[in-house]
XYZ file of C-alpha atoms in Angstrom:
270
model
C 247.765 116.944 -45.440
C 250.680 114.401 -45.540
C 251.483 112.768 -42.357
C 254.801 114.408 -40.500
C 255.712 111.103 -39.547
C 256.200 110.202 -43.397
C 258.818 112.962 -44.187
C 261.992 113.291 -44.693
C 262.938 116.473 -45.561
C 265.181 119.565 -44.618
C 268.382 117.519 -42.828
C 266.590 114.403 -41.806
C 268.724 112.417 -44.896
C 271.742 113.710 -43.848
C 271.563 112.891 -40.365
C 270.094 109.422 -40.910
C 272.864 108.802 -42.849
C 275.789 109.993 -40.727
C 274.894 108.381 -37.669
C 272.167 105.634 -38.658
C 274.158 104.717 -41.380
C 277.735 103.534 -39.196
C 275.465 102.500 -36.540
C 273.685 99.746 -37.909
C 271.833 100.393 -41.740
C 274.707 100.367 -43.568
C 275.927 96.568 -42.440
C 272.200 95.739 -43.114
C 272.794 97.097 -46.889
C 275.984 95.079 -47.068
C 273.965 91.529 -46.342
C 271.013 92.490 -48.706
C 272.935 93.479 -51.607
C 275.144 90.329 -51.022
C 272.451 88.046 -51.546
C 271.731 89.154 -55.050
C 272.904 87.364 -57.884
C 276.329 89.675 -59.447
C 274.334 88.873 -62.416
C 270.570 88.926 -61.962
C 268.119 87.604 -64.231
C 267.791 91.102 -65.595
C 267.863 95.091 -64.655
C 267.452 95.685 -61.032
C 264.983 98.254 -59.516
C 265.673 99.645 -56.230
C 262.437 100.790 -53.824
C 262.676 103.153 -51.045
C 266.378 104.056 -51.872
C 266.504 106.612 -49.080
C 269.989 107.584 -48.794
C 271.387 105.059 -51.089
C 272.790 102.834 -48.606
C 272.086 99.842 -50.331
C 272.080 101.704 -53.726
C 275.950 102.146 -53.577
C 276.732 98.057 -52.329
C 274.538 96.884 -55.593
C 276.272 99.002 -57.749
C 279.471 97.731 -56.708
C 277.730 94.370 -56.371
C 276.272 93.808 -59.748
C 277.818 93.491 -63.154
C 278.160 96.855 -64.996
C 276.185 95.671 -67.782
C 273.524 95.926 -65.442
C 271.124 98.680 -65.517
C 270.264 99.637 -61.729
C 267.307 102.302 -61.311
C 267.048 103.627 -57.668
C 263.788 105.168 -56.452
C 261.866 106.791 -53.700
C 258.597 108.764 -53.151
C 260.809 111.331 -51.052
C 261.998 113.904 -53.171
C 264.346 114.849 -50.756
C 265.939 111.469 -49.690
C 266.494 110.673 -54.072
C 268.462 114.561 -54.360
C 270.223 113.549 -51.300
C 271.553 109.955 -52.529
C 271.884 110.982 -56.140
C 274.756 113.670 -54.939
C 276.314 111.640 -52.675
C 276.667 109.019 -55.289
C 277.346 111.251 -57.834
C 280.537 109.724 -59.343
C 278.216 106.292 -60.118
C 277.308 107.161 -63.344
C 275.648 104.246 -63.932
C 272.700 104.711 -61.311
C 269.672 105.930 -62.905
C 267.860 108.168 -60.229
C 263.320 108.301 -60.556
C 261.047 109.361 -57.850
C 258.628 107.245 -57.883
C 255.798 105.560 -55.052
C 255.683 102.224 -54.186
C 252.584 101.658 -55.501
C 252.265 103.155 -58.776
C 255.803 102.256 -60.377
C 256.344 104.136 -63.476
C 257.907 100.502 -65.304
C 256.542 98.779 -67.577
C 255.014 95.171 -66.785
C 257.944 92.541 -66.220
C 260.894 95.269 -67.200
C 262.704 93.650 -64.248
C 264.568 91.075 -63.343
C 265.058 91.618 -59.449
C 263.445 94.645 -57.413
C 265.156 95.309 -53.530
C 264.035 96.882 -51.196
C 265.581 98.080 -48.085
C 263.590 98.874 -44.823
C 261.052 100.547 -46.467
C 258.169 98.388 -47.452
C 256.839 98.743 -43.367
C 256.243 102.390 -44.229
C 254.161 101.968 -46.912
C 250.192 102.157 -45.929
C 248.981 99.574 -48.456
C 251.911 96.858 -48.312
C 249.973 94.571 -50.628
C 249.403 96.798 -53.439
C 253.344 97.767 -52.912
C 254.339 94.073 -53.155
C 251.694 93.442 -56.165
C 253.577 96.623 -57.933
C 256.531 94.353 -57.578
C 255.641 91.547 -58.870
C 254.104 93.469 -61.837
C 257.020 95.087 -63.040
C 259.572 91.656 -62.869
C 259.768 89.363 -65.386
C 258.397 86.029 -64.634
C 260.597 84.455 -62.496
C 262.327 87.701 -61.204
C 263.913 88.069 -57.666
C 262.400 90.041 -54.543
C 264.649 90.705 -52.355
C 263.498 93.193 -49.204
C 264.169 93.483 -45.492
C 261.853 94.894 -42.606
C 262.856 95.239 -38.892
C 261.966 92.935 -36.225
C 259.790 93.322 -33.494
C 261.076 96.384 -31.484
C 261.609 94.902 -28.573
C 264.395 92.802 -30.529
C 266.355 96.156 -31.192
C 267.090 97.639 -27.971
C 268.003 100.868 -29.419
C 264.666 101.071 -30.799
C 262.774 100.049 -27.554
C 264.713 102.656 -25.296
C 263.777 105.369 -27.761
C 260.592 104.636 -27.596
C 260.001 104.416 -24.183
C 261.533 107.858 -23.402
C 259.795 109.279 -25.661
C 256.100 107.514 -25.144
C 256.757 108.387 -21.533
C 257.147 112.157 -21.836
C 253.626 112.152 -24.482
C 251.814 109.717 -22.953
C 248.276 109.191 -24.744
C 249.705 110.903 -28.268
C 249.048 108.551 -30.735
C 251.946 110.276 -33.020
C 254.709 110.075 -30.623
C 254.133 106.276 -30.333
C 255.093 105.401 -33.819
C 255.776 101.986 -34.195
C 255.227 101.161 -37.689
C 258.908 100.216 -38.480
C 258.377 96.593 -36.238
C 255.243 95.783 -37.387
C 256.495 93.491 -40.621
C 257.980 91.036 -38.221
C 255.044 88.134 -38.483
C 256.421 85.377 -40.873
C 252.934 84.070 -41.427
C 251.446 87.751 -42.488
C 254.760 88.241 -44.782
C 254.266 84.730 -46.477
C 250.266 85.468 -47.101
C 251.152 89.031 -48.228
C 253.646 87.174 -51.119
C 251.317 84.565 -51.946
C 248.171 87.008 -52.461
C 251.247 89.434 -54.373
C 251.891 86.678 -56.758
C 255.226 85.129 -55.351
C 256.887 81.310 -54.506
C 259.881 80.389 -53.190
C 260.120 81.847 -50.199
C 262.934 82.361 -47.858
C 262.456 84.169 -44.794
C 265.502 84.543 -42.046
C 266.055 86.552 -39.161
C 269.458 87.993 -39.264
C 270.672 90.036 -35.786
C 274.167 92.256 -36.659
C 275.955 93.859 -33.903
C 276.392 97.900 -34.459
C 279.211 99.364 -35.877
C 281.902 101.284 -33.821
C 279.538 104.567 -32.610
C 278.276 105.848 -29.191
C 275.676 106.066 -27.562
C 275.281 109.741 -28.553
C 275.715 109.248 -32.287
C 273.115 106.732 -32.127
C 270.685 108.650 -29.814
C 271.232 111.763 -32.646
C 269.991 109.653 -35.531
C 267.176 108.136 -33.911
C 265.813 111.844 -33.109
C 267.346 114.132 -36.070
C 268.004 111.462 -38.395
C 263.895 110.556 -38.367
C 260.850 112.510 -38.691
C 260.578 112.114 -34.758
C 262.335 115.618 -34.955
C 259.841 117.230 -36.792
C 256.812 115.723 -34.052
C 259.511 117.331 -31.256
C 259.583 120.180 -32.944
C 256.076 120.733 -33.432
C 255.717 120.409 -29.462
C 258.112 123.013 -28.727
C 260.858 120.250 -26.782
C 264.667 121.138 -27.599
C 265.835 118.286 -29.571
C 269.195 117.836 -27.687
C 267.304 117.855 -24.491
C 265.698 114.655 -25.831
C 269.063 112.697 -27.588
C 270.512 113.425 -24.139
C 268.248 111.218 -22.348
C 268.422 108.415 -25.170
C 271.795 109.094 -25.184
C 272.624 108.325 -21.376
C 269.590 105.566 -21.539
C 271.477 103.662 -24.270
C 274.664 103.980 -22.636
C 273.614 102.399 -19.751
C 271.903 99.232 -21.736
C 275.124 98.700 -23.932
C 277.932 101.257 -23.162
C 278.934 104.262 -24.149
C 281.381 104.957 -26.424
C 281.848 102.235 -28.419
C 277.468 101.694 -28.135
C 277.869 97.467 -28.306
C 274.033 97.247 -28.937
C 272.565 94.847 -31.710
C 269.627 94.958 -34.254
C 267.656 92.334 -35.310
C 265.594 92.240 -39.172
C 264.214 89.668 -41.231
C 265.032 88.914 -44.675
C 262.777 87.948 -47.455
C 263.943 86.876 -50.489
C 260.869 85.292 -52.922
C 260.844 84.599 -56.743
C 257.823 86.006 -59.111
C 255.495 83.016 -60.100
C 255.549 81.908 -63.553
């Protein structure tokens, strides 16, 4: 059975991206997409597209002679992005899993990645499926959260919530901020195949939400509604309390909170 904590289905997409989205992911798509070359040294491949956040800022990034393919193992999130983003006619659309990429061997010249390699359970095969399908040479480009207690928003959450399941493993999900050790990420690209590295901490102050909006994409917008649900607790009980917890860290309405990710950019070796 898949774990719950994996999906996003039903309206999960479209509440990440109406609240997580302003909050905070969607300046976080704006700085990776930036830092890829308008003209790459070939087609790019997008992993984990999720609600094509990102997908949308390299379209309008890269050259249109450039062939962008977004993917993403959830059915769900690639139906979601693919409509929103239906007048980009040149985004091609695959599911596809991390670590069995349906691409040839070097058929890319850059693959991105946006918050989404810390969810995959076998990060090295993932980042060995990268370097397999770019061309020697070729550009990764990815970004995982910091440590949680470097994004406040995070941390709150997760203490209201721990606190009301104490001792369920499930409820204390914290596999987002794991990635943030710079000497695990550099071994993980060196046994994957990859030189060159840059790795930067970039912190980006949210965009103009409150509290609530935020508190409402860190319950519906995740699969953290679907563990809720399964224990019979009314949803807008809980984004109440990380709703009036947040507001009291970093105000109201606007929420003035931060968040904090690392950036890896690496090239494929020769």
């Amino acid at each position: 059975m898949a774990d719950v904590r994996s999906s996003f289905s039903g309206s999960i997409p479209e509440y990440y991206d109406r609240h997580l989205g302003p909050a905070f992911n969607d300046a976080f798509a704006v700085d990776l997409a930036q830092r890829l070359p308008i003209i790459p040294p070939g087609d790019v491949l997008e992993v984990a597209c999720g609600t094509g956040l990102v997908t949308n800022h390299l379209r309008d990034r890269l050259d249109p002679t450039v062939r962008l393919v977004a993917t993403d193992v959830s059915k769900a999130m690639v139906e979601y992005a693919s409509r929103k983003l239906r007048d980009h006619k040149s985004i091609e659309w695959r599911e596809a899993d991390a670590v069995n990429l349906p691409f040839a061997n070097g058929e890319f010249g850059a693959v991105v990645c946006a918050f989404g390699v810390m969810y995959v359970p076998d990060k090295l095969a993932a980042l060995r499926e990268a370097r397999r399908v770019l061309k020697d040479g070729g550009i990764l480009l990815f970004n995982v959260w910091d440590r949680i207690e470097e994004n406040q928003h995070a941390w709150t959450n997760a203490q209201i919530i721990e606190a009301r399941f104490p001792g369920d493993e499930k409820m204390r999900f914290r596999t987002p901020f794991e990635m943030y050790d710079r000497a695990r990420l550099r071994q993980l690209l060196e046994d994957a195949g990859f030189r060159e590295m840059r790795i930067e901490t970039v912190r980006l102050p949210f965009g103009p939400v409150s509290a609530r909006s935020v508190a409402t994409g860190l319950i519906r917008g995740t699969p953290r509604s679907l563990l809720l649900d399964e224990r019979g607790v009314p949803l807008d009980e809980v984004i109440e309390k990380v709703a009036a917890a947040l507001a009291k860290a970093s105000g109201d309405d606007p929420y003035r909170g931060q968040a904090q990710a690392i950036i890896v950019e690496a090239r494929a070796n020769a």
